[in-house]
Short mmCIF file of C-alpha atoms and ligand atoms in Angstrom, two decimals:
data_model
loop_
_atom_site.label_atom_id
_atom_site.label_comp_id
_atom_site.label_asym_id
_atom_site.label_seq_id
_atom_site.Cartn_x
_atom_site.Cartn_y
_atom_site.Cartn_z
CA MET A 2 -5.65 25.73 -4.00
CA LYS A 3 -2.80 23.49 -2.81
CA ASN A 4 -0.45 21.54 -5.07
CA ARG A 5 -1.42 19.46 -8.08
CA VAL A 6 -0.99 15.80 -7.19
CA LEU A 7 -1.02 12.81 -9.52
CA VAL A 8 -2.19 9.66 -7.69
CA THR A 9 -1.44 6.42 -9.54
CA GLY A 10 -3.57 3.44 -8.54
CA GLY A 11 -6.05 5.91 -7.07
CA ALA A 12 -9.08 3.73 -7.82
CA GLY A 13 -7.64 0.90 -5.71
CA PHE A 14 -8.10 0.08 -2.04
CA ILE A 15 -5.47 2.35 -0.46
CA GLY A 16 -5.22 4.81 -3.38
CA SER A 17 -8.91 5.73 -3.19
CA HIS A 18 -8.55 6.69 0.48
CA ILE A 19 -5.46 8.75 -0.47
CA CYS A 20 -7.46 10.56 -3.21
CA GLU A 21 -10.18 11.38 -0.65
CA MET A 22 -7.59 12.84 1.72
CA TYR A 23 -6.02 15.04 -0.98
CA VAL A 24 -9.41 16.38 -2.10
CA ARG A 25 -10.38 17.05 1.53
CA GLU A 26 -7.06 18.89 2.09
CA GLY A 27 -7.62 21.14 -0.95
CA TYR A 28 -5.17 19.58 -3.43
CA GLU A 29 -6.00 19.40 -7.13
CA VAL A 30 -6.02 15.65 -7.77
CA LEU A 31 -5.57 13.65 -10.96
CA CYS A 32 -6.15 9.94 -10.40
CA VAL A 33 -4.71 7.53 -12.99
CA ASP A 34 -5.72 3.87 -12.84
CA ASN A 35 -6.12 1.09 -15.42
CA LEU A 36 -8.84 -0.56 -13.28
CA SER A 37 -7.02 -3.91 -13.30
CA SER A 38 -7.90 -4.38 -9.64
CA GLY A 39 -9.28 -0.91 -8.81
CA LYS A 40 -12.91 0.12 -9.32
CA VAL A 41 -14.63 3.36 -10.36
CA ASP A 42 -17.06 2.63 -7.49
CA ASN A 43 -14.20 3.39 -5.07
CA ILE A 44 -13.88 6.99 -6.33
CA CYS A 45 -17.32 7.76 -7.82
CA HIS A 46 -18.20 9.94 -4.78
CA LEU A 47 -15.25 12.19 -5.70
CA LEU A 48 -16.10 12.64 -9.38
CA ALA A 49 -18.48 15.57 -8.79
CA ASP A 50 -15.71 17.56 -7.06
CA GLU A 51 -14.03 20.07 -9.40
CA LYS A 52 -10.68 19.39 -7.68
CA PHE A 53 -10.79 15.72 -8.70
CA THR A 54 -10.25 14.14 -12.15
CA PHE A 55 -10.06 10.48 -13.06
CA VAL A 56 -8.24 9.23 -16.17
CA GLU A 57 -8.36 5.55 -17.05
CA ALA A 58 -4.81 4.81 -18.24
CA ASP A 59 -2.01 2.32 -17.84
CA ILE A 60 1.11 3.78 -16.25
CA LYS A 61 3.09 1.66 -18.76
CA ASP A 62 1.60 3.69 -21.63
CA ASN A 63 4.46 6.09 -22.22
CA ALA A 64 2.69 8.38 -24.71
CA LYS A 65 -0.45 8.70 -22.59
CA MET A 66 1.51 9.35 -19.39
CA ARG A 67 3.58 12.04 -21.13
CA ALA A 68 0.40 13.71 -22.36
CA ILE A 69 -0.99 13.60 -18.80
CA PHE A 70 2.19 15.15 -17.39
CA GLN A 71 2.19 17.82 -20.12
CA SER A 72 -1.38 18.95 -19.51
CA PHE A 73 -1.68 18.48 -15.72
CA ARG A 74 1.92 19.34 -14.71
CA PRO A 75 1.86 17.49 -11.37
CA GLN A 76 3.91 18.94 -8.53
CA ILE A 77 3.59 15.78 -6.43
CA ILE A 78 3.41 12.18 -7.63
CA ASN A 79 1.88 9.72 -5.19
CA HIS A 80 2.59 6.31 -6.70
CA HIS A 81 0.31 3.51 -5.49
CA ALA A 82 -0.29 1.59 -8.77
CA ALA A 83 1.34 -1.82 -8.64
CA GLN A 84 1.14 -5.55 -8.97
CA LYS A 85 0.79 -6.08 -5.21
CA SER A 86 0.95 -9.83 -4.64
CA VAL A 87 4.03 -11.82 -3.54
CA VAL A 88 2.38 -15.06 -4.72
CA SER A 89 1.53 -13.61 -8.18
CA SER A 90 5.08 -12.33 -8.51
CA MET A 91 6.36 -15.90 -8.03
CA GLU A 92 3.92 -17.16 -10.67
CA ASP A 93 4.50 -14.35 -13.20
CA PRO A 94 7.71 -12.45 -12.42
CA VAL A 95 7.74 -10.84 -15.89
CA TYR A 96 4.39 -9.12 -15.25
CA ASP A 97 5.59 -8.03 -11.80
CA LEU A 98 8.75 -6.55 -13.32
CA ASP A 99 6.75 -4.89 -16.09
CA ILE A 100 4.33 -3.04 -13.79
CA ASN A 101 6.37 -2.51 -10.66
CA LEU A 102 9.61 -1.38 -12.30
CA GLY A 103 8.61 -0.68 -15.91
CA GLY A 104 5.64 1.44 -14.77
CA LEU A 105 7.75 3.31 -12.22
CA LEU A 106 10.39 4.07 -14.86
CA VAL A 107 7.79 5.54 -17.23
CA LEU A 108 6.79 7.95 -14.43
CA LEU A 109 10.40 8.77 -13.58
CA GLN A 110 11.19 9.43 -17.25
CA CYS A 111 8.23 11.81 -17.42
CA THR A 112 9.76 13.78 -14.53
CA GLN A 113 12.86 14.39 -16.69
CA HIS A 114 10.70 16.33 -19.17
CA PHE A 115 8.12 17.80 -16.76
CA PRO A 116 9.88 18.60 -13.45
CA ILE A 117 8.08 17.74 -10.21
CA GLU A 118 8.61 18.83 -6.61
CA LYS A 119 8.03 15.55 -4.77
CA PHE A 120 7.61 11.81 -5.38
CA ILE A 121 5.93 9.55 -2.81
CA TYR A 122 6.67 5.88 -3.54
CA VAL A 123 4.93 2.99 -1.84
CA SER A 124 7.09 0.01 -0.95
CA SER A 125 6.59 -2.98 1.31
CA GLY A 126 7.95 -3.26 4.85
CA GLY A 127 6.74 -6.87 5.06
CA ALA A 128 8.32 -8.13 1.83
CA LEU A 129 11.56 -6.25 2.56
CA SER A 130 11.80 -7.52 6.12
CA LYS A 131 15.05 -9.06 7.37
CA VAL A 132 14.98 -12.34 9.33
CA ILE A 133 13.44 -11.28 12.66
CA GLU A 134 15.04 -12.73 15.81
CA GLY A 135 13.41 -12.68 19.26
CA THR A 136 11.63 -9.41 20.02
CA GLU A 137 13.37 -7.25 17.41
CA LYS A 138 11.51 -5.35 14.65
CA SER A 139 12.54 -4.49 11.08
CA LYS A 140 14.26 -1.17 10.66
CA GLU A 141 14.68 0.76 7.41
CA SER A 142 18.47 0.30 7.62
CA ASP A 143 18.31 -3.54 7.77
CA THR A 144 19.37 -5.69 4.83
CA PRO A 145 16.14 -7.16 3.37
CA GLN A 146 15.71 -10.91 2.75
CA LEU A 147 14.41 -10.38 -0.85
CA LEU A 148 12.59 -13.74 -1.02
CA SER A 149 10.29 -12.92 -3.96
CA PRO A 150 10.31 -11.06 -7.30
CA TYR A 151 7.85 -8.58 -5.69
CA ALA A 152 10.39 -7.83 -2.92
CA ILE A 153 13.13 -7.32 -5.53
CA THR A 154 11.09 -4.97 -7.75
CA LYS A 155 9.85 -2.89 -4.78
CA TYR A 156 13.42 -2.62 -3.44
CA ALA A 157 14.88 -1.79 -6.86
CA GLY A 158 12.16 0.86 -7.24
CA GLU A 159 13.40 2.55 -4.06
CA LYS A 160 16.91 2.67 -5.55
CA TYR A 161 15.73 4.04 -8.93
CA LEU A 162 13.80 6.75 -7.11
CA ASP A 163 16.85 7.72 -5.09
CA ILE A 164 18.89 8.13 -8.32
CA TYR A 165 16.22 10.21 -10.09
CA ALA A 166 15.49 12.39 -7.05
CA ASN A 167 19.17 13.21 -6.63
CA THR A 168 19.79 13.72 -10.36
CA TYR A 169 16.70 15.81 -11.14
CA GLY A 170 16.44 17.58 -7.78
CA PHE A 171 13.06 16.66 -6.35
CA GLU A 172 12.07 15.60 -2.82
CA TYR A 173 11.01 12.03 -2.21
CA THR A 174 9.65 9.72 0.46
CA VAL A 175 9.50 5.94 0.36
CA LEU A 176 6.69 4.61 2.54
CA ARG A 177 7.27 0.96 3.42
CA TYR A 178 3.84 -0.22 4.44
CA ALA A 179 3.18 -3.10 6.80
CA ASN A 180 -0.04 -5.08 6.04
CA ILE A 181 -2.88 -2.65 5.46
CA TYR A 182 -6.58 -3.44 5.97
CA GLY A 183 -9.84 -1.51 5.95
CA PRO A 184 -12.89 -0.64 3.84
CA ARG A 185 -12.71 -1.27 0.04
CA GLN A 186 -9.95 -3.89 0.29
CA ILE A 187 -10.64 -6.74 -2.08
CA PRO A 188 -10.12 -10.36 -1.05
CA ASP A 189 -7.16 -11.17 -3.30
CA GLY A 190 -3.48 -11.82 -2.65
CA GLU A 191 -1.81 -12.24 0.70
CA CYS A 192 -2.36 -8.54 1.51
CA GLY A 193 -6.06 -9.36 1.47
CA VAL A 194 -6.06 -11.85 4.35
CA VAL A 195 -8.48 -9.69 6.38
CA PRO A 196 -11.15 -9.37 3.63
CA ILE A 197 -10.68 -13.05 2.69
CA PHE A 198 -11.34 -14.09 6.29
CA VAL A 199 -14.20 -11.59 6.71
CA ASN A 200 -15.94 -12.77 3.52
CA ASN A 201 -15.60 -16.43 4.53
CA ILE A 202 -16.76 -15.77 8.08
CA LEU A 203 -19.81 -13.78 6.92
CA ALA A 204 -20.67 -16.67 4.52
CA ASN A 205 -20.07 -19.23 7.35
CA LYS A 206 -17.37 -20.79 5.12
CA PRO A 207 -14.20 -22.31 6.66
CA SER A 208 -10.90 -20.57 5.85
CA VAL A 209 -7.50 -22.08 5.08
CA LEU A 210 -4.36 -20.82 6.78
CA MET A 211 -1.17 -21.46 4.75
CA THR A 212 1.87 -21.69 7.01
CA TYR A 213 5.23 -23.33 7.72
CA PRO A 214 5.55 -26.39 10.03
CA ASP A 215 7.45 -24.34 12.64
CA MET A 216 4.83 -21.54 12.62
CA PRO A 217 1.70 -23.38 13.86
CA LYS A 218 -0.33 -20.16 14.27
CA GLY A 219 0.72 -18.91 10.85
CA CYS A 220 3.28 -16.35 9.73
CA THR A 221 3.29 -13.13 11.71
CA ARG A 222 2.51 -9.70 10.31
CA ASP A 223 2.02 -6.11 11.41
CA TYR A 224 -1.51 -4.84 10.59
CA VAL A 225 -2.19 -1.13 10.03
CA TYR A 226 -5.63 0.41 9.53
CA VAL A 227 -5.90 2.27 6.21
CA GLY A 228 -6.80 5.56 7.96
CA ASP A 229 -3.40 5.60 9.67
CA VAL A 230 -1.68 5.06 6.31
CA VAL A 231 -3.61 7.98 4.82
CA GLU A 232 -2.32 10.19 7.62
CA ALA A 233 1.27 9.13 6.83
CA ASN A 234 0.70 10.20 3.20
CA ARG A 235 -0.75 13.53 4.32
CA LEU A 236 2.26 14.23 6.53
CA VAL A 237 4.90 13.40 3.90
CA SER A 238 3.03 15.46 1.30
CA GLU A 239 3.47 18.52 3.52
CA LYS A 240 7.02 17.90 4.67
CA ALA A 241 10.36 17.09 3.01
CA VAL A 242 11.72 13.79 4.28
CA ASN A 243 13.97 12.35 1.51
CA THR A 244 14.32 8.91 3.05
CA VAL A 245 12.61 5.55 3.63
CA LEU A 246 9.96 5.34 6.36
CA ASN A 247 8.42 2.20 7.83
CA ILE A 248 4.67 2.55 8.42
CA GLY A 249 3.69 -0.13 10.93
CA THR A 250 2.22 -0.56 14.40
CA GLY A 251 5.16 -2.47 15.92
CA ASP A 252 2.70 -5.22 17.00
CA GLU A 253 3.51 -8.70 15.65
CA ILE A 254 0.35 -10.74 15.13
CA ALA A 255 0.03 -14.36 13.96
CA ILE A 256 -2.52 -14.96 11.20
CA LEU A 257 -4.52 -17.31 13.44
CA ASP A 258 -4.80 -14.50 16.02
CA ILE A 259 -6.10 -12.15 13.31
CA TYR A 260 -8.68 -14.78 12.41
CA ASN A 261 -9.79 -15.14 16.03
CA THR A 262 -10.00 -11.35 16.50
CA ILE A 263 -12.21 -11.11 13.39
CA LEU A 264 -14.45 -13.91 14.77
CA ASP A 265 -14.71 -11.96 18.01
CA VAL A 266 -15.54 -8.59 16.36
CA PHE A 267 -18.05 -10.13 13.94
CA GLU A 268 -19.48 -12.35 16.73
CA LYS A 269 -19.13 -15.55 14.70
CA ASP A 270 -17.76 -19.07 15.14
CA VAL A 271 -16.43 -20.57 11.87
CA ALA A 272 -13.66 -23.18 11.47
CA ILE A 273 -10.17 -22.69 9.98
CA THR A 274 -7.83 -25.39 8.61
CA ILE A 275 -4.04 -25.16 8.47
CA GLU A 276 -1.97 -26.05 5.36
CA GLY A 277 1.25 -24.89 3.68
CA PRO A 278 3.87 -23.73 3.08
CA ARG A 279 3.41 -20.78 0.76
CA LEU A 280 6.31 -19.89 -1.51
CA GLY A 281 8.03 -16.54 -1.16
CA ASP A 282 6.50 -15.67 2.20
CA VAL A 283 8.66 -14.20 4.96
CA LYS A 284 7.91 -16.01 8.22
CA ARG A 285 7.86 -13.08 10.61
CA SER A 286 7.36 -9.41 9.95
CA VAL A 287 6.92 -6.49 12.30
CA LEU A 288 8.08 -2.93 11.67
CA ALA A 289 9.78 -0.34 13.85
CA SER A 290 8.34 3.04 12.83
CA ASP A 291 10.46 5.26 15.10
CA ARG A 292 11.95 7.06 12.08
CA ALA A 293 8.49 8.05 10.78
CA GLN A 294 7.58 9.31 14.24
CA LYS A 295 10.82 11.28 14.61
CA LEU A 296 10.77 12.88 11.14
CA THR A 297 7.02 13.43 10.60
CA GLY A 298 5.30 12.92 13.97
CA TRP A 299 3.40 9.92 12.52
CA THR A 300 2.18 7.26 14.93
CA ASN A 301 -0.31 4.47 14.57
CA LYS A 302 -3.56 5.57 16.24
CA VAL A 303 -6.12 2.84 15.44
CA SER A 304 -5.84 -0.48 17.33
CA LEU A 305 -6.55 -3.77 15.50
CA LYS A 306 -9.89 -4.15 17.26
CA GLU A 307 -10.92 -0.54 16.50
CA GLY A 308 -9.92 -0.99 12.86
CA LEU A 309 -11.90 -4.21 12.52
CA ILE A 310 -14.94 -2.55 14.14
CA ALA A 311 -14.63 0.33 11.62
CA LEU A 312 -14.45 -2.24 8.80
CA LYS A 313 -17.52 -4.03 10.16
CA ASP A 314 -19.42 -0.71 10.39
CA SER A 315 -18.54 0.18 6.78
CA LEU A 316 -19.77 -3.25 5.60
CA LEU A 317 -23.02 -2.76 7.54
CA GLN A 318 -23.50 0.70 5.95
CA GLN A 319 -23.10 -0.82 2.47
CA GLN A 320 -25.96 -3.19 3.21
CA VAL A 321 -28.32 -0.32 4.20
N1 NAD B 405 -2.43 -3.65 0.88
C1 NAD B 405 -1.31 -3.84 1.56
O1 NAD B 405 -1.29 -4.45 2.65
C2 NAD B 405 -0.01 -3.31 1.03
C3 NAD B 405 1.18 -3.53 1.78
C4 NAD B 405 2.38 -3.03 1.29
C5 NAD B 405 2.43 -2.28 0.13
N2 NAD B 405 1.25 -2.10 -0.57
C6 NAD B 405 1.34 -1.33 -1.81
O2 NAD B 405 0.32 -0.33 -1.79
C7 NAD B 405 -0.10 -0.05 -3.12
C8 NAD B 405 -1.60 -0.13 -3.23
O3 NAD B 405 -2.02 -1.44 -2.86
P1 NAD B 405 -3.55 -1.82 -2.63
O4 NAD B 405 -3.58 -2.83 -1.54
O5 NAD B 405 -4.38 -0.60 -2.51
O6 NAD B 405 -3.85 -2.60 -3.97
P2 NAD B 405 -4.95 -2.34 -5.13
O7 NAD B 405 -4.78 -3.50 -6.08
O8 NAD B 405 -6.28 -2.14 -4.52
O9 NAD B 405 -4.44 -1.01 -5.78
C9 NAD B 405 -3.54 -0.97 -6.88
C10 NAD B 405 -4.18 -0.08 -7.92
O10 NAD B 405 -3.28 0.08 -9.00
C11 NAD B 405 -3.99 -0.07 -10.22
N3 NAD B 405 -3.02 -0.51 -11.23
C12 NAD B 405 -2.34 -1.69 -11.28
N4 NAD B 405 -1.54 -1.72 -12.36
C13 NAD B 405 -1.71 -0.53 -13.00
C14 NAD B 405 -1.17 0.03 -14.18
N5 NAD B 405 -0.29 -0.66 -14.92
N6 NAD B 405 -1.56 1.26 -14.55
C15 NAD B 405 -2.47 1.97 -13.82
N7 NAD B 405 -3.03 1.48 -12.69
C16 NAD B 405 -2.66 0.24 -12.29
C17 NAD B 405 -5.05 -1.11 -9.93
O11 NAD B 405 -6.15 -1.07 -10.83
C18 NAD B 405 -5.47 -0.70 -8.51
O12 NAD B 405 -6.49 0.28 -8.54
C19 NAD B 405 0.67 -1.03 -4.02
O13 NAD B 405 1.81 -0.36 -4.51
C20 NAD B 405 1.07 -2.13 -3.07
O14 NAD B 405 2.22 -2.83 -3.51
C21 NAD B 405 0.05 -2.59 -0.16
#
């Protein structure tokens, strides 16, 4: 049996794929989720496995989290639970602060009483992007723009983790994800642009693209298939890194181009209208992931078209 790993947000889109990977790799997995956006359906295929346990709990619940740490004694924490939307963080910054920093601090406080070996923290390469000029890409060492409460709480979380890891002597990795897409993603928030477009296209419903006047094809983003993100988590679970790693493809894609690629893969022709702007959004985002490649060997393997075909196949399988 490998290490005991506590996955927060493990019933969500990305977290459920991470739980699958840990079970497959032989880890003993405890998934904690309050099901605010996650679903038991995402992990129900794992429940029969003796290496997997699900506990419905809020990471803000100090007493419950302490009891979980006391009985399970995690060696690794893989922290995916979060309020994940830039737009929601502009509308309700107190809730964003509460979950994204308050929740993280409950976990970090638990590590003071029940020592761990490693903490994997998920941050956002897109929200923490600097202003991109010309053909450059965001690097981990850049100064982020911090345009939204979400960007601030994710960034502050990285700093809190650094303090706790150094003070209490555990390894850590910050994974700054680009925009992730794939099976089980729900059509909410700006992260969910792919499922929003896919749902509309399958229902022959026009979509709306929110953008800035000087970005006629929409803001640009870097899209990573969820399977590639899972592999990044597998690698940093096995290896000490103790730094921040961008997880992106390095390909900058305008939202209108994503829409047209989805039309192409799903063999559809549905209209899109352009409106805007959207508060808090960075205009351009694309990540350089050379550090992840150098330190862990991680590279992006799935192209956008391959990822969208895999998503289409998984949707077709659900209909069978
Ligand atoms: N999807 C992306 O493109 C993207 C990009 C960058 C970073 N991220 C980060 O990746 C992580 C996972 O995102 P996702 O897209 O899978 O979103 P998701 O909403 O599917 O997953 C988040 C999970 O956390 C759970 N959760 C939320 N608050 C909780 C709480 N207080 N206690 C316990 N569980 C709670 C939710 O129920 C959900 O299952 C988040 O930290 C997000 O900020 C995602």
